[in-house]
Coordinates of C-alpha atoms in Angstrom, one line a residue:
X1 CA 0.2 -0.4 -0.1
X2 CA 2.5 2.3 0.8
X3 CA 4.5 1.8 -2.5
X4 CA 1.5 2.5 -4.5
X5 CA 0.9 5.8 -2.2
X6 CA 4.6 6.5 -3.7
X7 CA 3.9 6.0 -6.9
X8 CA 0.5 7.9 -6.8
X9 CA 2.4 10.6 -5.5
X10 CA 5.2 10.6 -7.8
X11 CA 3.1 10.8 -10.9
X12 CA 1.1 14.1 -9.1
X13 CA 4.5 15.8 -8.6
X14 CA 4.9 15.1 -12.2
X15 CA 2.1 16.3 -13.6
X16 CA 2.4 19.5 -11.5
X17 CA 5.9 19.9 -12.5
X18 CA 7.2 19.4 -8.7
X19 CA 10.4 17.4 -7.6
X20 CA 9.9 14.6 -5.7
X21 CA 11.8 15.6 -3.0
X22 CA 9.7 18.8 -2.7
X23 CA 6.4 16.7 -3.0
X24 CA 7.3 14.2 -0.7
X25 CA 5.9 14.7 2.9
X26 CA 7.8 14.7 5.7
X27 CA 8.2 11.3 8.0
X28 CA 6.6 11.5 11.3
X29 CA 5.3 15.0 10.6
X30 CA 8.5 17.3 10.5
X31 CA 10.7 18.4 8.0
X32 CA 13.3 16.2 6.6
X33 CA 15.5 19.7 5.4
X34 CA 15.7 23.0 6.6
X35 CA 13.1 25.5 5.9
X36 CA 13.6 27.9 3.1
X37 CA 14.6 31.3 4.4
X38 CA 12.0 34.3 4.5
X39 CA 12.0 36.5 1.8
X40 CA 14.2 40.0 2.5
X41 CA 11.9 42.7 3.4
X42 CA 11.3 45.2 0.5
X43 CA 13.6 48.0 0.3
X44 CA 12.6 51.2 1.8
X45 CA 11.4 53.3 -1.3
X46 CA 13.6 56.5 -0.8
X47 CA 11.2 59.6 -0.1
X48 CA 12.6 61.8 -2.9
X49 CA 14.9 64.9 -1.9
X50 CA 12.7 67.8 -3.2
X51 CA 14.7 70.3 -5.6
X52 CA 15.4 73.4 -4.1
X53 CA 12.9 75.6 -5.8
X54 CA 15.5 78.5 -7.6
X55 CA 16.0 81.7 -6.1
X56 CA 14.8 84.4 -8.6
X57 CA 17.1 86.9 -9.8
X58 CA 16.4 90.3 -8.5
X59 CA 15.1 92.2 -11.0
X60 CA 17.2 95.7 -10.8
X61 CA 15.3 98.5 -10.6
X62 CA 15.6 101.0 -13.1
X63 CA 17.4 104.1 -12.0
X64 CA 15.2 107.3 -13.4
X65 CA 16.9 109.0 -16.0
X66 CA 16.4 113.2 -14.3
X67 CA 14.5 115.3 -16.5
X68 CA 17.1 117.8 -18.3
X69 CA 17.1 121.1 -16.8
X70 CA 15.9 123.5 -19.3
X71 CA 18.4 126.2 -20.2
X72 CA 16.4 129.4 -19.2
X73 CA 16.5 131.9 -22.9
X74 CA 17.9 134.9 -22.0
X75 CA 16.0 137.9 -22.1
X76 CA 17.3 140.2 -24.8
X77 CA 18.6 143.3 -23.3
X78 CA 16.4 146.2 -24.5
X79 CA 18.1 148.6 -26.6
X80 CA 18.2 151.6 -24.9
X81 CA 15.7 154.2 -26.1
X82 CA 17.6 157.0 -29.1
X83 CA 16.2 159.9 -28.0
X84 CA 16.7 163.6 -30.0
X85 CA 18.8 166.1 -28.9
X86 CA 15.9 168.2 -28.2
X87 CA 13.7 165.1 -26.6
X88 CA 16.7 165.1 -24.4
X89 CA 16.8 168.8 -23.5
X90 CA 13.3 168.2 -22.9
X91 CA 13.8 165.7 -20.3
X92 CA 16.4 167.2 -18.1
X93 CA 14.5 170.2 -18.0
X94 CA 11.4 167.8 -16.7
X95 CA 14.2 166.9 -14.0
X96 CA 14.8 170.8 -13.4
X97 CA 11.4 171.2 -12.3
X98 CA 11.1 168.3 -10.6
X99 CA 14.1 169.4 -8.3
X100 CA 15.9 166.3 -9.1
X101 CA 19.2 167.8 -10.1
X102 CA 21.5 164.8 -10.1
X103 CA 19.8 163.6 -12.9
X104 CA 19.1 166.6 -15.2
X105 CA 23.1 166.9 -14.7
X106 CA 23.5 163.4 -15.9
X107 CA 21.8 164.2 -19.3
X108 CA 22.9 167.7 -19.2
X109 CA 26.7 166.8 -19.1
X110 CA 26.2 164.6 -22.1
X111 CA 24.6 167.3 -24.1
X112 CA 27.0 169.7 -23.6
X113 CA 29.4 167.7 -25.2
X114 CA 26.8 166.4 -28.2
X115 CA 25.0 170.1 -28.5
X116 CA 27.6 172.7 -27.1
X117 CA 26.5 175.4 -29.4
X118 CA 22.7 175.6 -28.1
X119 CA 22.5 178.1 -25.4
X120 CA 19.8 176.5 -23.7
X121 CA 21.9 173.5 -22.8
X122 CA 24.1 175.7 -21.0
X123 CA 21.7 178.0 -19.7
X124 CA 19.7 174.6 -18.0
X125 CA 23.3 173.4 -16.9
X126 CA 24.1 176.9 -15.2
X127 CA 20.4 176.8 -13.2
X128 CA 20.8 173.2 -12.2
X129 CA 24.2 174.0 -10.8
X130 CA 22.9 177.0 -9.4
X131 CA 20.5 175.0 -7.4
X132 CA 23.3 172.8 -5.9
X133 CA 25.2 175.5 -4.4
X134 CA 28.1 174.9 -7.8
X135 CA 28.6 178.8 -7.9
X136 CA 31.5 178.4 -10.2
X137 CA 30.2 176.1 -12.8
X138 CA 26.7 178.2 -12.9
X139 CA 28.6 181.2 -13.6
X140 CA 30.4 179.7 -16.4
X141 CA 27.6 177.9 -17.6
X142 CA 25.1 181.5 -17.7
X143 CA 27.9 183.1 -19.5
X144 CA 28.6 180.5 -22.3
X145 CA 24.7 180.9 -22.9
X146 CA 24.8 184.2 -23.5
X147 CA 28.1 184.3 -25.7
X148 CA 26.2 182.2 -27.7
X149 CA 22.9 184.3 -27.5
X150 CA 23.1 187.6 -25.8
X151 CA 19.5 188.2 -25.8
X152 CA 18.5 184.4 -24.4
X153 CA 15.5 185.9 -22.3
X154 CA 16.4 182.4 -19.6
X155 CA 19.8 183.3 -19.3
X156 CA 19.4 186.8 -18.8
X157 CA 16.8 186.2 -15.9
X158 CA 19.0 183.0 -14.0
X159 CA 22.2 184.9 -14.2
X160 CA 20.4 188.0 -12.6
X161 CA 19.1 185.7 -10.1
X162 CA 22.8 184.1 -9.2
X163 CA 23.8 188.1 -9.1
X164 CA 21.8 188.2 -6.1
X165 CA 22.9 185.3 -4.9
X166 CA 26.2 186.9 -5.3
X167 CA 25.1 190.3 -3.5
X168 CA 25.7 191.9 -7.3
X169 CA 22.5 194.1 -7.5
X170 CA 23.8 196.5 -9.8
X171 CA 24.7 193.7 -12.4
X172 CA 21.2 191.9 -11.8
X173 CA 19.4 195.5 -12.5
X174 CA 21.6 195.6 -15.9
X175 CA 20.0 192.3 -16.7
X176 CA 16.7 193.4 -15.9
X177 CA 17.0 196.5 -18.2
X178 CA 18.4 194.3 -21.1
X179 CA 15.2 191.9 -20.9
X180 CA 13.0 194.7 -20.7
X181 CA 14.6 196.1 -23.8
X182 CA 14.1 192.5 -25.5
X183 CA 10.6 192.0 -24.4
X184 CA 9.4 194.5 -22.4
X185 CA 7.9 194.6 -19.2
X186 CA 5.2 192.4 -19.9
X187 CA 7.2 189.2 -20.6
X188 CA 7.5 186.5 -17.4
X189 CA 11.4 186.5 -17.6
X190 CA 11.3 190.4 -16.8
X191 CA 8.5 190.1 -14.0
X192 CA 10.1 187.4 -12.0
X193 CA 13.8 188.8 -12.1
X194 CA 12.3 192.3 -11.1
X195 CA 10.3 190.8 -8.6
X196 CA 13.3 188.5 -7.2
X197 CA 15.2 192.4 -6.9
X198 CA 12.4 193.8 -4.8
X199 CA 12.7 190.9 -2.8
X200 CA 16.5 191.2 -2.3
X201 CA 16.2 195.0 -1.7
X202 CA 13.6 194.5 1.1
X203 CA 15.5 192.0 2.6
X204 CA 18.3 194.0 2.6
X205 CA 16.9 197.3 3.5
X206 CA 18.6 199.3 6.2

């Protein structure tokens, strides 16, 4: 019976593709050979190290280009007003009436050089000089005016007033007589010098 069982087992093993040694049961209920070693534990799956995120390159802040400072357009220097000799003389007279002697003299100084044959230039120069107590130049300017025009009424009047300032009453009366001969007792220059002579005589009457 045991031999038949052995043959049957061998046949089953052959059919199953198992060797007789593997299919034979161990006698006495124990394994005749050593048990196969347990399979090795599965290798741990390595945790992938995350690739470091690339540090973004800093974007350079563009330096603002300063706006060019506009070059101011120079204001053209106005061309000095070109006045005629007569206009400049009238302007000096306006300064005299305003008693702005220094500005009047600035104009008259140029006119004495540029318009030296005009008796009115010298007459007004004498008047302006007399009012700043420049007696020497005032005397010379009146003489020059009368040398150019002996009948210049303004120069005769103003020179007569200068004579009174110098206490030269006789010379002042001579000028008054000349004015009367030129324009009569009704002209403005005669009347003003005559009034100045009377005031002088009254102030110096003993």
